[in-house]
Tab-separated table of C-alpha atoms (C1' of nucleotides) in Angstrom:
chain	number	residue	atom	x	y	z
A	1	MET	CA	59.108	101.903	84.779
A	2	LYS	CA	58.072	104.081	87.684
A	3	VAL	CA	58.114	107.859	87.775
A	4	LEU	CA	57.718	109.991	90.667
A	5	VAL	CA	56.100	113.440	90.066
A	6	ALA	CA	56.422	116.050	92.833
A	7	ASP	CA	54.687	119.341	92.389
A	8	ASP	CA	52.390	121.340	94.599
A	9	ASP	CA	50.346	122.428	91.613
A	10	GLY	CA	47.586	119.681	91.511
A	11	ASP	CA	46.570	120.486	87.937
A	12	LEU	CA	50.083	120.277	86.507
A	13	ARG	CA	50.775	117.188	88.518
A	14	ASP	CA	47.712	115.546	86.958
A	15	LEU	CA	48.694	116.748	83.360
A	16	ILE	CA	52.152	115.359	83.728
A	17	GLY	CA	50.752	112.198	85.291
A	18	PHE	CA	48.398	111.716	82.473
A	19	THR	CA	50.918	112.325	79.828
A	20	LEU	CA	53.338	109.701	81.278
A	21	THR	CA	50.549	107.202	82.104
A	22	GLN	CA	49.397	107.407	78.538
A	23	SER	CA	52.875	106.417	77.460
A	24	GLY	CA	52.994	103.351	79.693
A	25	TYR	CA	54.765	104.762	82.663
A	26	LEU	CA	53.701	103.962	86.197
A	27	VAL	CA	53.234	107.335	87.827
A	28	LEU	CA	53.582	108.089	91.584
A	29	LYS	CA	52.623	111.610	92.827
A	30	ALA	CA	53.646	113.757	95.682
A	31	GLY	CA	52.287	117.365	96.540
A	32	ASP	CA	54.994	118.554	98.842
A	33	GLY	CA	58.769	118.053	99.620
A	34	PRO	CA	58.504	115.732	102.700
A	35	SER	CA	56.098	113.403	101.029
A	36	ALA	CA	58.249	113.346	97.871
A	37	VAL	CA	61.187	112.126	99.773
A	38	ARG	CA	59.038	109.547	101.535
A	39	ARG	CA	57.630	108.084	98.410
A	40	PHE	CA	61.061	108.026	96.876
A	41	GLU	CA	62.330	105.862	99.718
A	42	GLU	CA	59.348	103.586	99.699
A	43	GLU	CA	58.956	103.047	96.128
A	44	SER	CA	62.404	103.659	94.594
A	45	PRO	CA	61.166	104.966	91.325
A	46	ASP	CA	63.361	105.004	88.121
A	47	LEU	CA	63.050	108.715	87.586
A	48	VAL	CA	61.802	111.794	89.547
A	49	VAL	CA	60.343	114.896	88.174
A	50	LEU	CA	60.748	117.666	90.734
A	51	ASP	CA	59.248	121.116	90.977
A	52	ILE	CA	61.461	123.666	92.645
A	53	ASN	CA	58.799	125.441	94.553
A	54	MET	CA	57.161	123.131	96.901
A	55	PRO	CA	55.961	123.437	100.547
A	56	GLY	CA	57.816	121.669	103.305
A	57	LEU	CA	61.069	121.095	101.400
A	58	SER	CA	62.110	122.852	98.237
A	59	GLY	CA	62.987	120.886	95.143
A	60	PHE	CA	66.566	121.559	95.744
A	61	GLN	CA	66.415	120.018	99.114
A	62	VAL	CA	64.531	116.973	97.833
A	63	CYS	CA	67.026	116.622	94.988
A	64	GLU	CA	69.822	116.690	97.532
A	65	ALA	CA	68.314	114.073	99.637
A	66	ILE	CA	67.820	111.760	96.661
A	67	ARG	CA	71.304	112.338	95.473
A	68	LYS	CA	72.628	111.235	98.856
A	69	ARG	CA	71.513	107.685	98.152
A	70	SER	CA	70.851	107.341	94.455
A	71	ARG	CA	71.916	108.395	90.960
A	72	ILE	CA	68.592	107.997	89.379
A	73	PRO	CA	67.772	110.592	86.805
A	74	VAL	CA	66.225	113.867	88.303
A	75	MET	CA	64.410	116.397	86.153
A	76	MET	CA	63.620	119.689	87.742
A	77	LEU	CA	60.852	122.074	86.747
A	78	THR	CA	61.732	125.759	86.858
A	79	VAL	CA	59.939	129.050	85.773
A	80	ARG	CA	61.317	130.732	82.902
A	81	GLY	CA	64.053	133.320	83.492
A	82	GLU	CA	65.354	132.019	86.764
A	83	GLU	CA	68.834	131.088	85.600
A	84	GLU	CA	70.176	130.997	89.137
A	85	ASP	CA	67.786	128.201	89.764
A	86	LEU	CA	68.754	125.963	86.990
A	87	VAL	CA	72.391	126.394	87.503
A	88	ARG	CA	71.901	125.545	91.184
A	89	ALA	CA	69.742	122.608	90.207
A	90	LEU	CA	72.349	121.137	88.016
A	91	GLU	CA	75.180	121.591	90.533
A	92	LEU	CA	73.021	119.737	92.998
A	93	GLY	CA	73.055	116.803	90.674
A	94	ALA	CA	69.892	117.238	88.737
A	95	ASP	CA	70.117	115.700	85.312
A	96	ASP	CA	67.965	117.902	83.317
A	97	TYR	CA	65.188	120.620	83.697
A	98	LEU	CA	62.135	121.883	82.020
A	99	THR	CA	60.970	125.431	81.874
A	100	LYS	CA	57.379	126.105	82.557
A	101	PRO	CA	55.261	126.252	80.599
A	102	PHE	CA	56.144	123.128	78.469
A	103	SER	CA	54.293	120.989	76.177
A	104	PRO	CA	53.484	117.401	77.102
A	105	ARG	CA	55.370	116.245	74.015
A	106	THR	CA	58.499	117.967	75.120
A	107	LEU	CA	58.241	116.446	78.632
A	108	LEU	CA	57.911	112.960	77.130
A	109	ALA	CA	60.895	113.496	74.840
A	110	ARG	CA	63.044	114.501	77.774
A	111	VAL	CA	61.929	111.875	80.077
A	112	LYS	CA	62.720	109.225	77.391
A	113	ALA	CA	66.005	110.756	76.657
A	114	LEU	CA	66.847	110.744	80.491
A	115	LEU	CA	65.895	107.170	80.792
A	116	ARG	CA	67.716	106.124	77.676
A	117	ARG	CA	70.767	107.890	78.992
A	118	ALA	CA	70.649	106.142	82.268
A	119	GLY	CA	70.681	102.852	80.425
A	120	MET	CA	67.287	101.732	81.784
A	121	GLU	CA	65.888	101.282	78.344
A	122	ASN	CA	67.632	98.377	76.831
A	123	THR	CA	68.854	100.910	74.358
A	124	ALA	CA	72.170	100.284	76.235
A	125	PRO	CA	74.979	100.002	73.783
A	126	LEU	CA	75.726	96.357	73.583
A	127	ALA	CA	78.552	96.549	71.093
A	128	ALA	CA	81.743	98.477	70.521
A	129	GLY	CA	84.602	97.427	68.121
A	130	ARG	CA	84.801	93.738	67.872
A	131	VAL	CA	83.000	93.104	71.072
A	132	ALA	CA	79.169	92.355	70.912
A	133	LEU	CA	77.133	91.383	74.061
A	134	ASP	CA	73.931	89.440	74.098
A	135	LEU	CA	72.223	90.098	77.384
A	136	GLN	CA	69.422	87.450	76.687
A	137	GLU	CA	71.872	84.704	75.967
A	138	HIS	CA	74.429	85.794	78.347
A	139	THR	CA	77.214	85.599	75.700
A	140	VAL	CA	79.683	87.762	74.050
A	141	SER	CA	81.058	87.564	70.615
A	142	ILE	CA	84.530	88.763	69.832
A	143	GLY	CA	85.038	89.574	66.193
A	144	ARG	CA	83.636	86.763	64.142
A	145	ALA	CA	84.450	84.085	66.749
A	146	GLU	CA	81.938	81.699	68.420
A	147	PRO	CA	79.952	83.382	71.135
A	148	VAL	CA	81.258	82.727	74.591
A	149	ARG	CA	79.058	82.054	77.559
A	150	LEU	CA	79.395	84.469	80.530
A	151	THR	CA	78.166	84.213	84.115
A	152	LYS	CA	76.066	86.854	85.607
A	153	LEU	CA	78.980	88.818	87.237
A	154	GLU	CA	81.167	88.486	84.124
A	155	LEU	CA	78.282	89.857	82.036
A	156	ARG	CA	77.783	92.826	84.315
A	157	LEU	CA	81.522	93.632	84.412
A	158	LEU	CA	81.768	93.450	80.650
A	159	GLN	CA	78.662	95.631	80.251
A	160	MET	CA	80.083	98.250	82.408
A	161	LEU	CA	83.288	98.338	80.473
A	162	LEU	CA	81.538	98.256	77.204
A	163	ALA	CA	79.405	101.340	78.304
A	164	ASN	CA	82.678	103.214	78.668
A	165	ALA	CA	84.533	101.541	75.934
A	166	GLY	CA	87.907	103.044	75.388
A	167	HIS	CA	87.805	104.891	78.716
A	168	THR	CA	89.191	103.715	81.964
A	169	VAL	CA	86.609	102.783	84.567
A	170	SER	CA	87.940	102.960	88.174
A	171	SER	CA	87.984	99.869	90.329
A	172	ASP	CA	85.660	101.483	92.788
A	173	ARG	CA	83.106	102.272	90.198
A	174	LEU	CA	83.246	98.772	88.963
A	175	LEU	CA	82.957	97.372	92.472
A	176	ALA	CA	79.908	99.444	93.098
A	177	GLN	CA	78.324	98.657	89.759
A	178	VAL	CA	78.825	94.962	89.623
A	179	TRP	CA	78.406	94.035	93.376
A	180	GLY	CA	76.261	97.000	94.132
A	181	HIS	CA	77.555	97.378	97.724
A	182	ARG	CA	80.852	97.656	99.752
A	183	SER	CA	82.896	100.303	97.864
A	184	GLY	CA	85.900	99.507	100.015
A	185	GLY	CA	87.813	96.381	100.578
A	186	ASP	CA	86.970	93.826	97.915
A	187	ARG	CA	89.734	94.320	95.426
A	188	GLN	CA	90.229	90.618	95.372
A	189	LEU	CA	86.842	89.979	93.892
A	190	LEU	CA	87.421	92.284	91.056
A	191	LYS	CA	90.867	90.869	90.509
A	192	GLN	CA	89.382	87.392	90.254
A	193	LEU	CA	86.507	88.407	88.135
A	194	VAL	CA	88.847	90.142	85.608
A	195	HIS	CA	91.036	87.081	85.643
A	196	ARG	CA	88.131	84.724	84.845
A	197	LEU	CA	86.751	86.997	82.194
A	198	ARG	CA	90.234	87.232	80.501
A	199	GLN	CA	90.415	83.515	80.329
A	200	LYS	CA	87.264	83.558	78.448
A	201	ILE	CA	87.579	86.457	75.899
A	202	GLU	CA	91.321	86.996	75.393
A	203	ALA	CA	93.205	85.016	72.864
A	204	ASP	CA	96.178	85.201	75.115
A	205	PRO	CA	95.006	85.789	78.630
A	206	ALA	CA	98.628	86.463	79.841
A	207	ALA	CA	98.866	89.469	77.347
A	208	PRO	CA	95.399	91.046	77.342
A	209	ALA	CA	94.497	92.840	74.131
A	210	LEU	CA	90.937	93.805	75.044
A	211	LEU	CA	90.463	93.997	78.739
A	212	ARG	CA	93.433	96.168	79.797
A	213	THR	CA	94.751	97.115	83.175
A	214	ALA	CA	94.740	100.947	83.478
A	215	ALA	CA	95.649	103.424	86.116
A	216	ALA	CA	93.367	102.702	89.029
A	217	GLY	CA	91.140	100.495	87.056
A	218	TYR	CA	90.367	98.696	83.831
A	219	LYS	CA	89.347	99.642	80.270
A	220	LEU	CA	88.008	97.880	77.149
A	221	LEU	CA	90.267	98.540	74.228
A	222	VAL	CA	88.379	99.027	70.942
A	223	GLU	CA	89.940	100.073	67.711
B	1	MET	CA	88.917	116.583	78.720
B	2	LYS	CA	88.281	117.283	75.110
B	3	VAL	CA	85.323	119.164	73.764
B	4	LEU	CA	84.431	119.492	70.219
B	5	VAL	CA	82.455	122.693	69.350
B	6	ALA	CA	80.814	122.735	65.952
B	7	ASP	CA	79.146	125.871	64.832
B	8	ASP	CA	79.208	127.938	61.644
B	9	ASP	CA	79.168	131.116	63.554
B	10	GLY	CA	82.771	131.903	64.120
B	11	ASP	CA	82.098	134.440	66.966
B	12	LEU	CA	79.921	132.133	68.965
B	13	ARG	CA	82.421	129.385	68.362
B	14	ASP	CA	85.113	131.486	69.783
B	15	LEU	CA	82.999	132.603	72.708
B	16	ILE	CA	82.211	128.991	73.635
B	17	GLY	CA	85.818	128.076	73.030
B	18	PHE	CA	87.025	130.797	75.330
B	19	THR	CA	84.493	129.919	78.073
B	20	LEU	CA	85.568	126.189	78.104
B	21	THR	CA	89.210	126.767	77.717
B	22	GLN	CA	89.176	129.115	80.646
B	23	SER	CA	87.769	126.297	82.668
B	24	GLY	CA	90.492	123.944	81.573
B	25	TYR	CA	88.869	122.123	78.821
B	26	LEU	CA	90.836	121.263	75.639
B	27	VAL	CA	88.697	122.745	72.849
B	28	LEU	CA	88.515	121.587	69.310
B	29	LYS	CA	86.526	123.502	66.716
B	30	ALA	CA	84.745	122.804	63.481
B	31	GLY	CA	82.847	125.266	61.329
B	32	ASP	CA	80.680	122.812	59.260
B	33	GLY	CA	79.191	119.379	59.493
B	34	PRO	CA	81.689	117.347	57.458
B	35	SER	CA	84.689	118.654	59.318
B	36	ALA	CA	82.772	118.079	62.667
B	37	VAL	CA	82.313	114.482	61.820
B	38	ARG	CA	86.150	114.341	60.675
B	39	ARG	CA	87.409	115.856	63.820
B	40	PHE	CA	85.197	113.682	65.953
B	41	GLU	CA	86.694	110.608	64.267
B	42	GLU	CA	90.241	111.877	64.581
B	43	GLU	CA	90.117	113.179	67.962
B	44	SER	CA	87.599	111.205	69.809
B	45	PRO	CA	86.540	114.078	72.124
B	46	ASP	CA	84.751	113.395	75.362
B	47	LEU	CA	81.766	115.759	74.603
B	48	VAL	CA	80.414	117.446	71.497
B	49	VAL	CA	78.582	120.880	71.331
B	50	LEU	CA	76.673	121.001	68.076
B	51	ASP	CA	74.873	123.756	66.360
B	52	ILE	CA	71.865	122.547	64.337
B	53	ASN	CA	72.239	124.919	61.462
B	54	MET	CA	75.536	124.284	59.738
B	55	PRO	CA	76.625	124.102	56.173
B	56	GLY	CA	77.457	120.635	54.714
B	57	LEU	CA	75.728	118.438	57.203
B	58	SER	CA	73.042	119.634	59.675
B	59	GLY	CA	73.601	119.242	63.402
B	60	PHE	CA	71.089	116.393	63.184
B	61	GLN	CA	73.007	114.500	60.667
B	62	VAL	CA	76.305	114.952	62.564
B	63	CYS	CA	74.559	113.795	65.742
B	64	GLU	CA	73.342	110.704	64.015
B	65	ALA	CA	76.768	110.026	62.597
B	66	ILE	CA	78.306	110.290	66.091
B	67	ARG	CA	75.593	108.155	67.609
B	68	LYS	CA	76.465	105.338	65.180
B	69	ARG	CA	79.810	105.032	66.908
B	70	SER	CA	79.695	106.474	70.333
B	71	ARG	CA	77.642	107.313	73.311
B	72	ILE	CA	79.550	110.304	74.295
B	73	PRO	CA	77.367	113.403	75.519
B	74	VAL	CA	76.123	115.586	72.753
B	75	MET	CA	74.709	118.997	73.397
B	76	MET	CA	72.654	120.687	70.750
B	77	LEU	CA	72.280	124.418	70.290
B	78	THR	CA	68.875	125.492	68.963
B	79	VAL	CA	67.214	128.802	68.532
B	80	ARG	CA	64.400	129.559	70.765
B	81	GLY	CA	60.987	128.520	69.831
B	82	GLU	CA	61.842	125.687	67.587
B	83	GLU	CA	60.302	123.011	69.685
B	84	GLU	CA	60.248	120.544	66.750
B	85	ASP	CA	63.971	120.878	66.576
B	86	LEU	CA	64.693	119.973	70.047
B	87	VAL	CA	62.331	116.981	70.185
B	88	ARG	CA	63.984	115.699	67.017
B	89	ALA	CA	67.452	116.282	68.569
B	90	LEU	CA	66.600	114.358	71.677
B	91	GLU	CA	65.178	111.574	69.720
B	92	LEU	CA	68.277	111.233	67.638
B	93	GLY	CA	70.196	110.708	70.808
B	94	ALA	CA	71.359	114.197	71.726
B	95	ASP	CA	71.748	114.376	75.653
B	96	ASP	CA	70.919	117.998	76.133
B	97	TYR	CA	70.298	121.276	74.388
B	98	LEU	CA	70.736	124.982	74.974
B	99	THR	CA	68.606	127.735	73.499
B	100	LYS	CA	70.366	130.595	72.019
B	101	PRO	CA	71.128	132.970	73.310
B	102	PHE	CA	72.540	131.505	76.460
B	103	SER	CA	75.089	132.774	79.122
B	104	PRO	CA	78.459	131.254	79.308
B	105	ARG	CA	77.717	130.383	82.938
B	106	THR	CA	74.761	128.291	81.883
B	107	LEU	CA	76.804	126.579	79.109
B	108	LEU	CA	79.402	125.668	81.665
B	109	ALA	CA	77.032	124.359	84.145
B	110	ARG	CA	75.349	122.168	81.628
B	111	VAL	CA	78.615	120.884	80.184
B	112	LYS	CA	79.792	119.907	83.685
B	113	ALA	CA	76.421	118.305	84.409
B	114	LEU	CA	76.634	116.174	81.224
B	115	LEU	CA	80.160	115.012	81.834
B	116	ARG	CA	79.328	114.100	85.488
B	117	ARG	CA	76.305	112.302	84.378
B	118	ALA	CA	78.501	110.426	81.832
B	119	GLY	CA	80.583	109.188	84.751
B	120	MET	CA	83.556	111.379	83.852
B	121	GLU	CA	82.918	113.400	86.896
B	122	ASN	CA	86.281	112.420	88.498
B	123	THR	CA	87.834	113.909	85.277
B	124	ALA	CA	87.556	117.409	86.517
B	125	PRO	CA	88.877	119.676	83.771
B	126	LEU	CA	92.453	120.219	84.578
B	127	ALA	CA	94.768	122.030	82.355
B	128	ALA	CA	96.863	125.179	82.301
B	129	GLY	CA	99.311	126.283	79.719
B	130	ARG	CA	101.035	123.389	78.198
B	131	VAL	CA	100.242	121.102	81.079
B	132	ALA	CA	97.004	118.928	80.787
B	133	LEU	CA	96.125	116.378	83.411
B	134	ASP	CA	93.901	113.388	82.706
B	135	LEU	CA	92.662	112.138	86.084
B	136	GLN	CA	90.937	109.134	84.479
B	137	GLU	CA	94.098	107.779	82.852
B	138	HIS	CA	96.434	109.076	85.538
B	139	THR	CA	98.509	110.912	82.957
B	140	VAL	CA	99.836	114.303	82.165
B	141	SER	CA	100.690	115.697	78.777
B	142	ILE	CA	103.172	118.444	78.444
B	143	GLY	CA	102.653	120.329	75.259
B	144	ARG	CA	102.037	117.838	72.537
B	145	ALA	CA	104.403	115.267	73.937
B	146	GLU	CA	103.402	111.708	74.750
B	147	PRO	CA	101.253	111.522	77.916
B	148	VAL	CA	103.235	110.394	80.958
B	149	ARG	CA	101.944	107.970	83.453
B	150	LEU	CA	101.810	109.337	87.057
B	151	THR	CA	101.351	107.582	90.309
B	152	LYS	CA	98.549	108.297	92.702
B	153	LEU	CA	100.632	110.833	94.720
B	154	GLU	CA	102.252	112.402	91.850
B	155	LEU	CA	98.782	112.975	90.352
B	156	ARG	CA	97.549	114.592	93.494
B	157	LEU	CA	100.490	116.836	93.858
B	158	LEU	CA	100.339	117.940	90.340
B	159	GLN	CA	96.619	118.427	90.600
B	160	MET	CA	97.133	120.834	93.653
B	161	LEU	CA	99.725	122.791	91.754
B	162	LEU	CA	97.619	122.959	88.589
B	163	ALA	CA	94.654	124.228	90.545
B	164	ASN	CA	96.922	127.144	91.592
B	165	ALA	CA	98.965	127.275	88.488
B	166	GLY	CA	101.311	130.347	88.489
B	167	HIS	CA	100.893	130.763	92.219
B	168	THR	CA	103.068	129.345	95.088
B	169	VAL	CA	101.534	126.655	97.118
B	170	SER	CA	102.957	126.315	100.512
B	171	SER	CA	104.653	123.035	101.594
B	172	ASP	CA	102.263	122.701	104.379
B	173	ARG	CA	99.257	122.877	102.271
B	174	LEU	CA	100.694	120.499	99.781
B	175	LEU	CA	101.550	118.094	102.614
B	176	ALA	CA	97.919	118.328	103.802
B	177	GLN	CA	96.353	117.911	100.539
B	178	VAL	CA	98.396	115.076	99.166
B	179	TRP	CA	98.776	113.054	102.306
B	180	GLY	CA	95.788	114.384	104.223
B	181	HIS	CA	97.029	114.047	107.656
B	182	ARG	CA	100.208	114.039	109.848
B	183	SER	CA	101.667	117.388	110.805
B	184	GLY	CA	105.425	117.819	110.911
B	185	GLY	CA	108.519	116.124	109.789
B	186	ASP	CA	107.222	114.929	106.470
B	187	ARG	CA	109.079	117.441	104.471
B	188	GLN	CA	111.283	114.635	103.219
B	189	LEU	CA	108.228	112.950	101.585
B	190	LEU	CA	107.335	116.110	99.630
B	191	LYS	CA	111.025	116.662	98.629
B	192	GLN	CA	111.081	113.060	97.325
B	193	LEU	CA	107.618	113.346	95.402
B	194	VAL	CA	108.740	116.532	93.794
B	195	HIS	CA	112.009	115.013	92.841
B	196	ARG	CA	110.198	111.963	91.315
B	197	LEU	CA	107.630	114.158	89.625
B	198	ARG	CA	110.398	116.370	88.040
B	199	GLN	CA	112.107	113.245	86.602
B	200	LYS	CA	108.868	112.465	84.741
B	201	ILE	CA	107.711	115.823	83.570
B	202	GLU	CA	110.846	118.095	83.217
B	203	ALA	CA	112.955	118.136	80.009
B	204	ASP	CA	115.989	118.778	82.350
B	205	PRO	CA	115.166	117.620	85.898
B	206	ALA	CA	118.228	119.357	87.193
B	207	ALA	CA	116.964	122.724	85.781
B	208	PRO	CA	113.154	122.654	86.378
B	209	ALA	CA	111.245	124.806	83.962
B	210	LEU	CA	107.793	123.877	85.102
B	211	LEU	CA	107.760	122.757	88.692
B	212	ARG	CA	109.775	125.474	90.407
B	213	THR	CA	110.838	125.875	93.985
B	214	ALA	CA	109.501	128.888	95.523
B	215	ALA	CA	109.633	130.551	98.939
B	216	ALA	CA	108.333	128.080	101.449
B	217	GLY	CA	106.722	125.865	98.726
B	218	TYR	CA	106.425	125.094	95.011
B	219	LYS	CA	104.719	126.589	92.080
B	220	LEU	CA	103.720	125.453	88.630
B	221	LEU	CA	105.007	127.808	85.877
B	222	VAL	CA	102.703	128.389	83.161
B	223	GLU	CA	102.924	131.079	80.375
C	1	DC	C1'	73.086	62.123	96.797
C	2	DG	C1'	76.763	63.382	93.796
C	3	DC	C1'	78.101	66.507	90.039
C	4	DG	C1'	79.027	70.699	87.880
C	5	DC	C1'	79.370	75.392	87.872
C	6	DC	C1'	79.729	79.883	90.006
C	7	DT	C1'	81.399	82.650	93.534
C	8	DG	C1'	84.131	83.969	97.393
C	9	DT	C1'	88.685	83.500	100.023
C	10	DA	C1'	93.445	82.675	100.786
C	11	DA	C1'	98.137	82.453	99.641
C	12	DC	C1'	102.040	83.428	96.790
C	13	DC	C1'	104.801	85.922	93.313
C	14	DT	C1'	105.855	89.859	90.897
C	15	DG	C1'	106.873	94.685	89.871
C	16	DT	C1'	105.737	99.255	91.350
C	17	DT	C1'	105.058	102.802	94.516
C	18	DT	C1'	106.049	104.871	98.759
C	19	DG	C1'	108.643	105.894	102.968
C	20	DT	C1'	113.274	106.337	105.130
C	21	DC	C1'	117.959	107.199	105.578
C	22	DA	C1'	122.396	109.119	104.540
C	23	DC	C1'	124.767	112.279	102.122
C	24	DC	C1'	125.491	116.213	98.816
C	25	DC	C1'	125.559	121.188	97.854
C	26	DG	C1'	124.947	126.269	98.188
C	27	DC	C1'	123.788	129.767	101.356
C	28	DC	C1'	123.648	132.624	105.523
C	29	DC	C1'	125.708	134.030	109.710
C	30	DG	C1'	128.600	134.287	113.565
D	1	DC	C1'	136.395	129.501	108.624
D	2	DG	C1'	132.935	126.352	110.297
D	3	DG	C1'	128.369	125.063	111.397
D	4	DG	C1'	123.500	125.029	110.669
D	5	DC	C1'	119.599	124.966	107.540
D	6	DG	C1'	117.030	123.962	103.457
D	7	DG	C1'	116.651	121.827	99.515
D	8	DG	C1'	118.116	118.101	95.952
D	9	DT	C1'	119.869	113.137	95.030
D	10	DG	C1'	120.677	108.235	95.181
D	11	DA	C1'	120.003	103.955	97.424
D	12	DC	C1'	117.306	100.723	99.776
D	13	DA	C1'	113.567	98.601	102.299
D	14	DA	C1'	108.730	98.353	103.313
D	15	DA	C1'	104.137	98.414	101.788
D	16	DC	C1'	101.097	97.770	98.080
D	17	DA	C1'	98.664	96.325	93.822
D	18	DG	C1'	97.800	93.185	90.324
D	19	DG	C1'	98.273	88.325	88.374
D	20	DT	C1'	98.002	83.638	89.335
D	21	DT	C1'	96.960	79.295	91.455
D	22	DA	C1'	94.380	76.514	94.606
D	23	DC	C1'	90.488	75.413	97.189
D	24	DA	C1'	86.016	75.478	99.655
D	25	DG	C1'	81.046	76.746	100.162
D	26	DG	C1'	76.712	77.321	97.735
D	27	DC	C1'	73.360	76.160	94.441
D	28	DG	C1'	70.762	73.870	90.850
D	29	DC	C1'	69.979	69.535	88.711
D	30	DG	C1'	69.694	64.970	87.334
DNA sequence: CGCGCCTGTAACCTGTTTGTCACCCGCCCG
DNA sequence: CGGGCGGGTGACAAACAGGTTACAGGCGCG
């Protein structure tokens, strides 16, 4: 699990780095804005901790640059009392912030919370209602029926829907999350995948009870 | 977009409620732990704001109960300086916390950030008077009637009008926003779309009470 | 090599949504 | 009075989206 720490204060950088390393994270460091962006692109970390005040590019600008190509969790560091800053940071797409000074323990708790939320820890919800997913075995169990084997894509699709159980997930989002690319044209793929998945998990595939078509997307029905 | 606010301090509850309602969120309130859990189960809100100190069940216990059945964003309210509290809250699965006292603006920014992160971003909070739009489900609810399904264009039109609720929006602006292009001639399209929308949302489509014709455009009437 | 299985593509069918047209009415104005 | 104008309505066709079937290429595996 890679974490990029960007701060111009070397001592603080080391403190954060030490804390995270102790907990088993792989830590990358950057001392100014431009090198933060560069390291981000080279290493594609799983989380970024960003100070706002940095030479070269401000934390805001770095955050903006990151958000242009990725939704990984970003935590901003602010000085107490600068409410403007944190409102701006959150509007730019930062996921959380810490006010200096902070304790290592707090930092760790927040970092873990962010990663958990981003679904990077396998704390991902693997069950909702009667649907239980087994990522290891590539199977899904509906109610108390026999587990059904799923293909890689089917698993990813179901995982996405499960993560948003009960809520509609737009076709675009599914396309992006399952295939990771081309947000545009490939409706057909999704159409097919849904069809195939329904054959496997629906009692009556012609009248879906679980995987329902909803406005502009699909949703997993759970009671 | 439903938000459940649980706090035993009635004034604070009202302040938060007011702030969120102003921004178009549908707000549910609870004054103690048990009723917070009950309302959560009855209403399945999209986000929960939880005070830690509450009679009946503490915010921690409520958070735990919620996490047993759902991953929706939970924001905890803490008093300044209780670092133990917030570490514990985050470990229990809370997604964010706010330290009292906080400004309404901060609250709003954090709530929006949480919802965006939860992937409900395209569900911009849209409601005014008795009209509540659900962008995710492509539906609109008038008062407490059944939600009505809307097509893509109907949704866009209503969204425009809702964003300017009570004020006239010119036909040209509507044309531009809904269809995005083409200059003249397309009055007919708008005429039709309004007609179709009225059939869906007006009690008596022949005598529109909500979607009124105004000079050079249309307006949404809200009380 | 042949055999499955998984994935992507295409074609067809269906119901829904959107665009177009023709016509209505009430209103203003010469 | 009659004609033009701006909306409102109904009917219909074109375009579209989702479900389905069929099939071909790719890949691992015996």
